Coordinates of C-alpha atoms in Angstrom, one line a residue:
X1 CA 7.6 22.8 19.2
X2 CA 4.9 20.4 18.0
X3 CA 5.3 16.7 17.8
X4 CA 3.7 14.4 15.1
X5 CA 2.7 10.9 16.1
X6 CA 1.7 8.2 13.6
X7 CA 0.1 5.0 14.8
X8 CA 0.0 2.4 12.0
X9 CA -2.7 0.0 13.1
X10 CA -4.4 -3.0 11.5
X11 CA -7.7 -1.2 10.9
X12 CA -6.5 2.3 10.2
X13 CA -3.7 4.8 10.7
X14 CA -4.2 7.4 13.5
X15 CA -2.3 10.6 13.6
X16 CA -2.0 13.1 16.5
X17 CA -0.2 16.4 16.9
X18 CA 0.9 17.2 20.4
X19 CA 2.3 20.4 21.9
X20 CA 5.6 19.5 23.6
X21 CA 5.4 22.3 26.1
X22 CA 2.0 21.2 27.6
X23 CA 1.7 17.6 26.3
X24 CA -1.8 18.6 25.1
X25 CA -3.1 16.9 22.0
X26 CA -4.1 19.6 19.5
X27 CA -5.6 17.3 16.8
X28 CA -6.2 13.6 16.4
X29 CA -7.6 11.9 13.3
X30 CA -7.8 8.4 11.8
X31 CA -7.9 7.2 8.2
X32 CA -9.8 5.5 6.7
X33 CA -13.1 5.9 8.5
X34 CA -14.1 2.3 7.8
X35 CA -11.8 -0.4 9.0
X36 CA -9.1 -1.4 6.5
X37 CA -9.5 -5.0 5.4
X38 CA -7.2 -7.9 6.0
X39 CA -6.5 -10.0 2.9
X40 CA -7.0 -13.7 3.6
X41 CA -6.2 -15.5 0.3
X42 CA -6.1 -18.8 2.2
X43 CA -7.4 -20.0 5.6
X44 CA -5.0 -18.8 8.3
X45 CA -3.4 -16.1 6.1
X46 CA -3.5 -12.4 6.8
X47 CA -1.8 -9.8 4.6
X48 CA -2.0 -6.1 3.9
X49 CA -0.5 -3.7 1.3
X50 CA 2.4 -1.6 2.7
X51 CA 1.8 1.1 0.1
X52 CA -1.8 1.3 1.3
X53 CA -0.4 2.0 4.8
X54 CA 1.6 4.8 3.3
X55 CA -1.3 6.3 1.5
X56 CA -3.5 6.1 4.7
X57 CA -0.7 7.7 6.7
X58 CA -0.5 10.6 4.3
X59 CA -4.2 11.1 4.2
X60 CA -4.4 11.1 8.1
X61 CA -1.6 13.7 8.3
X62 CA -3.5 16.0 5.8
X63 CA -6.7 15.5 7.7
X64 CA -5.0 16.5 10.9
X65 CA -3.7 19.7 9.2
X66 CA -7.3 20.4 8.0
X67 CA -8.5 20.8 11.6
X68 CA -6.5 24.1 11.6
X69 CA -5.7 23.6 15.2
X70 CA -1.9 24.2 14.7
X71 CA 0.6 25.4 12.1
X72 CA 2.1 22.3 10.4
X73 CA 5.4 24.2 10.0
X74 CA 5.8 24.2 13.8
X75 CA 6.2 20.4 13.8
X76 CA 9.7 19.5 14.8
X77 CA 9.9 15.7 15.1
X78 CA 8.0 12.6 14.1
X79 CA 7.3 9.4 16.0
X80 CA 6.0 6.1 14.7
X81 CA 4.1 3.3 16.3
X82 CA 3.1 0.2 14.3
X83 CA 1.4 -3.2 14.3
X84 CA 4.0 -5.7 15.5
X85 CA 5.5 -8.8 14.0
X86 CA 4.7 -8.0 10.4
X87 CA 7.0 -8.8 7.4
X88 CA 7.7 -6.1 4.8
X89 CA 10.2 -6.9 2.0
X90 CA 11.8 -4.3 -0.3
X91 CA 14.3 -4.5 -3.2
X92 CA 17.4 -2.4 -3.8
X93 CA 15.3 0.5 -5.0
X94 CA 13.0 0.3 -1.9
X95 CA 10.2 -1.1 -4.0
X96 CA 7.8 -3.4 -2.1
X97 CA 8.2 -7.0 -3.3
X98 CA 4.9 -8.5 -2.0
X99 CA 2.1 -7.8 0.4
X100 CA 3.1 -7.7 4.1
X101 CA 2.5 -10.8 6.1
X102 CA 1.0 -9.4 9.2
X103 CA 0.9 -10.3 12.9
X104 CA -2.2 -12.6 12.9
X105 CA -1.1 -14.7 9.9
X106 CA -0.7 -18.3 10.9
X107 CA 1.2 -19.9 8.0
X108 CA 4.7 -19.8 9.6
X109 CA 3.9 -21.8 12.7
X110 CA 5.6 -25.0 11.3
X111 CA 8.8 -23.1 10.4
X112 CA 9.1 -21.6 13.9
X113 CA 8.5 -25.0 15.5
X114 CA 11.2 -26.6 13.3
X115 CA 13.7 -23.9 14.3
X116 CA 12.8 -24.3 17.9
X117 CA 13.5 -28.0 17.8
X118 CA 16.7 -27.7 15.6
X119 CA 18.3 -24.9 17.5
X120 CA 17.1 -26.4 20.8
X121 CA 14.5 -25.3 23.3
X122 CA 17.1 -24.3 25.9
X123 CA 19.2 -22.4 23.5
X124 CA 16.1 -20.5 22.1
X125 CA 14.7 -19.7 25.5
X126 CA 18.0 -18.5 27.0
X127 CA 19.1 -16.4 23.9
X128 CA 16.0 -15.5 22.1
X129 CA 13.8 -15.6 25.2
X130 CA 11.1 -17.2 22.9
X131 CA 10.4 -19.9 20.5
X132 CA 10.8 -18.5 16.9
X133 CA 7.1 -19.4 16.8
X134 CA 5.0 -17.5 14.3
X135 CA 7.0 -14.3 14.4
X136 CA 8.7 -12.3 11.6
X137 CA 11.7 -14.6 11.1
X138 CA 9.5 -17.6 10.6
X139 CA 7.4 -15.6 8.1
X140 CA 10.5 -14.8 6.2
X141 CA 11.4 -18.5 6.1
X142 CA 8.0 -19.2 4.6
X143 CA 8.7 -16.7 1.8
X144 CA 12.2 -18.2 1.3
X145 CA 10.7 -21.7 0.6
X146 CA 7.5 -20.8 -1.2
X147 CA 8.5 -17.7 -3.1
X148 CA 12.2 -18.1 -3.9
X149 CA 12.0 -15.6 -6.8
X150 CA 10.8 -12.9 -4.3
X151 CA 13.4 -13.9 -1.7
X152 CA 16.2 -13.6 -4.2
X153 CA 15.3 -9.9 -4.9
X154 CA 15.1 -8.9 -1.2
X155 CA 17.5 -6.1 -0.2
X156 CA 16.1 -5.4 3.2
X157 CA 13.7 -7.0 5.6
X158 CA 11.5 -4.6 7.7
X159 CA 8.9 -4.3 10.3
X160 CA 5.9 -2.2 9.4
X161 CA 7.2 0.9 11.2
X162 CA 10.6 0.6 9.6
X163 CA 8.8 0.7 6.2
X164 CA 6.8 3.8 7.1
X165 CA 9.9 5.6 8.2
X166 CA 11.6 4.6 5.0
X167 CA 8.8 6.3 3.0
X168 CA 9.2 9.5 5.1
X169 CA 13.0 9.7 5.0
X170 CA 14.3 7.4 2.3
X171 CA 16.5 5.8 5.0
X172 CA 16.1 2.3 6.4
X173 CA 16.8 1.6 10.0
X174 CA 15.6 -0.7 12.7
X175 CA 16.1 -1.2 16.5
X176 CA 16.8 -4.0 19.0
X177 CA 13.2 -3.7 20.1
X178 CA 12.0 -4.4 16.6
X179 CA 14.5 -7.2 16.0
X180 CA 13.5 -8.8 19.2
X181 CA 9.8 -8.9 18.3
X182 CA 10.8 -10.5 15.0
X183 CA 13.0 -13.1 16.9
X184 CA 16.1 -12.0 15.1
X185 CA 17.9 -10.8 18.3
X186 CA 20.2 -12.8 20.7
X187 CA 19.8 -11.2 24.2
X188 CA 22.6 -13.2 25.7
X189 CA 25.1 -12.0 23.1
X190 CA 23.6 -8.6 22.4
X191 CA 23.7 -9.2 18.6
X192 CA 21.8 -10.6 15.7
X193 CA 21.1 -14.3 16.4
X194 CA 23.6 -16.5 14.7
X195 CA 21.4 -19.5 15.5
X196 CA 18.3 -18.1 13.7
X197 CA 20.2 -16.8 10.7
X198 CA 22.2 -20.0 10.3
X199 CA 19.2 -22.3 10.6
X200 CA 17.0 -20.4 8.2
X201 CA 19.9 -19.6 5.9
X202 CA 19.3 -15.8 6.1
X203 CA 22.0 -13.2 5.2
X204 CA 22.5 -10.7 8.0
X205 CA 22.9 -8.0 5.3
X206 CA 19.1 -8.2 4.9
X207 CA 18.7 -6.3 8.2
X208 CA 18.8 -2.5 8.1
X209 CA 21.3 -0.6 10.4
X210 CA 20.4 -0.9 14.1
X211 CA 19.6 2.3 16.0
X212 CA 18.2 3.0 19.5
X213 CA 14.4 3.4 19.7
X214 CA 14.9 7.0 20.8
X215 CA 17.2 8.2 18.1
X216 CA 17.3 9.8 14.6
X217 CA 16.0 7.4 12.0
X218 CA 16.3 9.7 9.1
X219 CA 15.1 13.1 8.0
X220 CA 12.0 14.1 6.1
X221 CA 12.6 14.1 2.3
X222 CA 11.9 17.3 0.5
X223 CA 9.3 15.8 -1.9
X224 CA 7.4 14.3 1.1
X225 CA 7.6 17.5 3.1
X226 CA 6.1 19.4 0.2
X227 CA 3.3 16.9 -0.3
X228 CA 2.4 16.9 3.4
X229 CA 3.1 20.6 4.1
X230 CA 5.7 19.7 6.7
X231 CA 9.2 21.3 7.3
X232 CA 11.9 19.8 5.1
X233 CA 14.4 17.7 7.1
X234 CA 12.6 17.3 10.4
X235 CA 13.7 14.0 12.0
X236 CA 11.9 10.7 12.7
X237 CA 13.2 10.3 16.3
X238 CA 11.2 7.3 17.6
X239 CA 9.9 4.0 16.3
X240 CA 8.3 1.3 18.4
X241 CA 5.8 -1.6 18.1
X242 CA 2.3 -0.7 19.1
X243 CA 2.4 -2.5 22.4
X244 CA 5.7 -1.1 23.7
X245 CA 4.5 2.2 22.5
X246 CA 1.2 1.9 24.3
X247 CA 3.1 1.2 27.4
X248 CA 5.2 4.3 26.8
X249 CA 2.0 6.4 26.3
X250 CA 0.9 5.3 29.8
X251 CA 4.4 6.0 31.3
X252 CA 4.8 2.3 31.9
X253 CA 8.6 2.1 31.8
X254 CA 9.6 0.7 35.2
X255 CA 9.7 -2.9 36.4
X256 CA 6.4 -4.0 37.9
X257 CA 4.3 -1.6 35.8
X258 CA 1.6 -3.1 33.5
X259 CA -0.3 -1.7 30.5
X260 CA -3.3 -3.1 28.6
X261 CA -4.9 -2.6 25.2
X262 CA -8.1 -4.0 23.7
X263 CA -8.0 -2.9 20.0
X264 CA -8.1 -5.4 17.2
X265 CA -6.1 -7.6 19.4
X266 CA -6.0 -7.6 23.2
X267 CA -2.7 -7.2 25.1
X268 CA -1.3 -7.3 28.6
X269 CA 2.2 -5.8 28.7
X270 CA 4.2 -6.1 31.9
X271 CA 7.7 -4.5 32.3
X272 CA 10.4 -6.5 34.1
X273 CA 14.1 -6.1 34.7
X274 CA 14.5 -9.9 35.2
X275 CA 15.2 -12.5 32.6
X276 CA 11.8 -13.9 31.8
X277 CA 11.1 -17.2 30.0
X278 CA 7.8 -19.1 29.5
X279 CA 8.9 -22.5 28.5
X280 CA 5.8 -23.0 26.3
X281 CA 6.3 -19.5 24.7
X282 CA 2.7 -18.6 25.4
X283 CA 3.6 -15.2 26.7
X284 CA 6.5 -13.5 25.1
X285 CA 9.3 -11.1 26.4
X286 CA 10.7 -8.5 24.0
X287 CA 13.0 -5.6 24.4
X288 CA 11.1 -2.6 25.8
X289 CA 11.6 0.9 24.4
X290 CA 14.1 1.7 27.1
X291 CA 16.0 -1.6 27.0
X292 CA 19.8 -1.5 26.8
X293 CA 22.5 -4.1 27.2
X294 CA 23.5 -2.5 30.5
X295 CA 19.9 -2.0 31.7
X296 CA 17.5 -4.8 30.9
X297 CA 13.9 -3.7 30.4
X298 CA 11.8 -6.4 28.9
X299 CA 8.1 -6.1 28.0
X300 CA 6.4 -9.4 28.7
X301 CA 3.6 -9.5 26.2
X302 CA 0.4 -11.5 26.4
X303 CA -1.5 -11.3 23.1
X304 CA -5.2 -12.3 22.4
X305 CA -5.7 -12.1 18.6
X306 CA -9.5 -12.0 18.9
X307 CA -10.4 -9.0 21.0
X308 CA -11.8 -6.0 19.1
X309 CA -12.0 -8.3 16.1
X310 CA -14.4 -10.5 18.0
X311 CA -16.4 -7.4 19.1
X312 CA -16.4 -6.2 15.5
X313 CA -17.7 -9.5 14.2
X314 CA -20.5 -9.5 16.7
X315 CA -21.5 -6.0 15.6
X316 CA -21.5 -7.0 11.9
X317 CA -23.5 -10.1 12.7
X318 CA -26.3 -8.7 14.8
X319 CA -25.8 -4.9 15.2
X320 CA -24.5 -3.7 11.8
X321 CA -26.7 -0.6 12.0
X322 CA -25.5 0.3 15.5
X323 CA -22.7 2.6 16.5
X324 CA -20.2 1.2 19.0
X325 CA -21.7 3.3 21.8
X326 CA -25.2 1.9 20.9
X327 CA -23.8 -1.6 20.8
X328 CA -22.4 -1.1 24.3
X329 CA -25.7 0.1 25.5
X330 CA -27.4 -3.0 24.1
X331 CA -24.9 -5.2 25.8
X332 CA -25.5 -3.4 29.1
X333 CA -29.2 -4.4 29.1
X334 CA -28.2 -8.0 29.7
X335 CA -27.1 -9.1 33.2
X336 CA -23.5 -10.1 34.0
X337 CA -22.8 -13.6 32.8
X338 CA -25.1 -13.2 29.8
X339 CA -27.6 -15.7 31.3
X340 CA -25.3 -18.6 30.6
X341 CA -24.3 -17.7 27.0
X342 CA -20.5 -18.1 26.6
X343 CA -18.2 -16.9 23.8
X344 CA -14.7 -18.2 23.0
X345 CA -13.2 -15.3 21.0
X346 CA -10.3 -17.1 19.3
X347 CA -11.2 -16.7 15.6
X348 CA -8.5 -14.4 14.4
X349 CA -5.7 -16.8 13.7
X350 CA -3.9 -19.2 16.1
X351 CA -3.2 -17.9 19.6
X352 CA 0.3 -18.0 21.1
X353 CA -1.2 -18.2 24.6
X354 CA -3.0 -21.4 23.5
X355 CA 0.3 -22.9 22.1
X356 CA -0.7 -21.9 18.6
X357 CA -3.7 -24.1 18.6
X358 CA -6.5 -23.2 16.1
X359 CA -9.3 -23.2 18.7
X360 CA -11.6 -20.9 16.7
X361 CA -14.5 -18.7 17.9
X362 CA -17.6 -20.2 19.4
X363 CA -20.8 -19.2 21.1
X364 CA -21.8 -21.9 23.5
X365 CA -25.0 -22.9 25.4
X366 CA -27.3 -20.8 23.2
X367 CA -30.9 -21.0 24.5
X368 CA -33.3 -20.0 21.7
X369 CA -36.0 -19.2 24.2
X370 CA -33.8 -16.9 26.4
X371 CA -30.9 -15.4 24.4
X372 CA -31.3 -12.4 22.1
X373 CA -28.8 -10.4 20.0
X374 CA -28.0 -8.3 23.1
X375 CA -26.9 -11.5 24.9
X376 CA -24.6 -12.3 22.0
X377 CA -23.1 -8.8 22.2
X378 CA -22.5 -9.0 25.9
X379 CA -21.2 -12.6 25.7
X380 CA -18.6 -11.5 23.1
X381 CA -17.3 -8.7 25.3
X382 CA -17.2 -11.0 28.4
X383 CA -15.5 -13.7 26.3
X384 CA -12.7 -11.3 25.6
X385 CA -12.4 -10.4 29.3
X386 CA -12.2 -14.1 30.1
X387 CA -9.4 -14.5 27.6
X388 CA -7.5 -11.8 29.4
X389 CA -8.0 -13.6 32.7
X390 CA -6.7 -16.8 31.2
X391 CA -3.6 -15.1 29.9
X392 CA -3.0 -13.2 33.1
X393 CA -3.1 -16.5 35.0
X394 CA -0.3 -17.7 32.7
X395 CA 1.7 -14.6 33.6
X396 CA 1.1 -15.3 37.3
X397 CA 2.2 -18.9 36.8
X398 CA 5.5 -17.5 35.5
X399 CA 6.1 -15.2 38.5
X400 CA 4.5 -11.9 37.4
X401 CA 1.9 -10.6 39.8
X402 CA 0.5 -7.2 38.7
X403 CA -1.9 -5.4 41.1
X404 CA -3.0 -2.5 38.9
X405 CA -3.3 -2.2 35.1
X406 CA -3.1 1.1 33.1
X407 CA -5.0 1.5 29.9
X408 CA -6.0 4.3 27.5
X409 CA -9.8 5.1 27.5
X410 CA -10.2 3.9 23.9
X411 CA -11.3 0.9 21.8
X412 CA -13.0 -1.7 24.0
X413 CA -12.2 0.1 27.2
X414 CA -14.8 2.7 26.1
X415 CA -17.4 0.0 26.9
X416 CA -18.4 0.0 30.6
X417 CA -19.6 -3.6 30.1
X418 CA -16.1 -4.7 28.9
X419 CA -14.1 -2.6 31.3
X420 CA -16.1 -3.8 34.4
X421 CA -16.0 -7.4 33.1
X422 CA -12.2 -7.2 32.7
X423 CA -11.8 -5.9 36.2
X424 CA -14.2 -8.5 37.8
X425 CA -12.8 -11.4 35.8
X426 CA -9.1 -10.6 36.5
X427 CA -9.4 -9.2 40.0
X428 CA -7.2 -6.2 38.9
X429 CA -8.1 -2.6 39.2
X430 CA -7.8 -0.6 36.0
X431 CA -6.7 3.0 35.7
X432 CA -7.9 4.7 32.5
X433 CA -6.1 7.6 30.9
X434 CA -6.8 9.9 28.0
X435 CA -4.1 8.8 25.7
X436 CA -3.6 6.4 22.7
X437 CA -0.9 5.1 20.5
X438 CA -0.6 8.1 18.3
X439 CA -0.2 10.4 21.3
X440 CA 2.4 8.0 22.7
X441 CA 4.3 8.1 19.4
X442 CA 4.3 11.9 19.4
X443 CA 5.7 12.0 23.0
X444 CA 8.2 9.3 22.0
X445 CA 9.4 11.6 19.2
X446 CA 9.9 14.4 21.8
X447 CA 11.9 12.1 24.0
X448 CA 14.0 11.0 21.0
X449 CA 14.6 14.6 19.9
X450 CA 15.7 15.6 23.4
X451 CA 12.8 17.9 23.9
X452 CA 12.2 16.5 27.3
X453 CA 15.0 16.3 29.9
X454 CA 13.8 12.9 31.1
X455 CA 11.1 10.5 29.8
X456 CA 9.0 11.3 32.9
X457 CA 8.9 14.9 31.8
X458 CA 6.9 13.8 28.8
X459 CA 4.1 12.7 31.0
X460 CA 4.0 15.3 33.7
X461 CA 0.6 16.6 32.6
X462 CA -1.0 13.2 32.1
X463 CA -4.0 12.7 34.5
X464 CA -5.9 9.6 35.4
X465 CA -9.5 9.8 34.1
X466 CA -11.1 6.9 36.0
X467 CA -10.3 4.1 38.4
X468 CA -12.4 0.9 38.0
X469 CA -12.3 -1.7 40.8
X470 CA -14.1 -5.0 41.3
X471 CA -17.7 -4.7 42.3
X472 CA -20.6 -6.9 43.5
X473 CA -20.7 -8.7 40.2
X474 CA -17.2 -10.2 40.7
X475 CA -18.5 -13.6 42.1
X476 CA -20.7 -14.0 39.1
X477 CA -17.7 -13.5 36.8
X478 CA -15.6 -15.9 38.7
X479 CA -18.3 -18.6 38.4
X480 CA -18.8 -17.9 34.7
X481 CA -15.1 -17.8 34.0
X482 CA -14.7 -21.3 35.5
X483 CA -17.4 -22.6 33.1
X484 CA -15.7 -20.7 30.2
X485 CA -12.3 -22.1 31.1
X486 CA -13.6 -25.7 31.1
X487 CA -15.1 -25.2 27.6
X488 CA -11.7 -23.8 26.4
X489 CA -9.6 -26.6 28.0
X490 CA -11.9 -29.2 26.4
X491 CA -10.8 -27.9 23.0
X492 CA -7.0 -27.9 23.7
X493 CA -4.6 -30.8 23.4
X494 CA -4.3 -32.7 26.7
X495 CA -0.7 -31.6 27.6
X496 CA -1.8 -28.0 27.4
X497 CA -5.0 -28.7 29.2
X498 CA -3.3 -30.5 32.0
X499 CA -0.8 -27.7 32.4
X500 CA -3.6 -25.1 32.5
X501 CA -5.4 -27.1 35.2
X502 CA -2.4 -27.4 37.4

């Protein structure tokens, strides 16, 4: 039996086909080759077209078939991973009503803050485990106020992965994990949040039927099966946000285990079985893929919006003609610390870990007689590593103390400069594995379909590629980080700065 995994990212859709018996990836492709644009019609806005996601997913599946590494008719189940926190709206005919408001859009911050104050901080943090913040529910509130004619036509509210499954199957479902990332879920009562729906004036009928993450979310429509050369009726048996799914792909399912990604955004994701609350909602707990009312499994998520997006900007600015491996080689020519050049990589929307402050991206202490484009490339990667360190310190402040981080050898972790900077800045060893979100989605489909006796069986052949530990450059990174942190705190409001210094 073969398993098809679809990873709906911000930049592209990646598809992998995995042999369930061996867990070997037979084919893996992305579409489009160039990064899909984010529509920013106003400052702080970020939108994408859901139907473009669907077209990209279909093209990626057909490209995977074109490798001729497998028989498409042997595929028995489909899993989906997707960019978190997005808002997709469809009418009664499942037609898309507007472009999706995606994760890095900042417009809904005031709506989340108003809900936080009206519902009450204590009530929000003990029931939602978060402030409504800039998440999906607050985005929906923005649409309700500013686009009432659209809001009146909504039949169902979806996360991006729910929409992709709808296109495949014609059926709409969601999960507790998805609802928690949208801040629609009450953990204390194990139900949709009456507080959120009452405050915003939402109808609970807008939410699709709730299924477990590992469950049947519909079966492939005949028309889609014919178009994509897939067996009619195979089930979608797994749907999860990209960060819970990345953790799954690394077999990070148990309390104390930690996963990291450094794609368009950067994420640290730590699993806990304890009720976790950050009173400033700078790091956020959501239901993990294996969460249940009788067995709490929360994924505590630290998000840095400007990770790969910062690296991409630096490439476009000074290394447009370079491939990413060539860019990494250029960055490696500069010594650790980039000879004093610092980068604050916060230019991709407001950052939750910075209390939703619009800090922006900056290069600081540029010396025109010393610094070259290679320095800028290195400083950008180091700046992302320092942002991870800052966020990890927030996690430590809240009682989480990871010792080892697991990551896929992909995206920014392909850069030796970034990977070593991450390790030296954070003081945490990193284990790198040959996996990614699309492979994780495929294995998740196998778990949901009952192909594996236990989740651990899905990872029995996964082997560690590399262990990276702090080296002799660690003291340089500690000194440089303290300078970097001082520059960041100078740009934050005093209450946040005072807290960060404590």
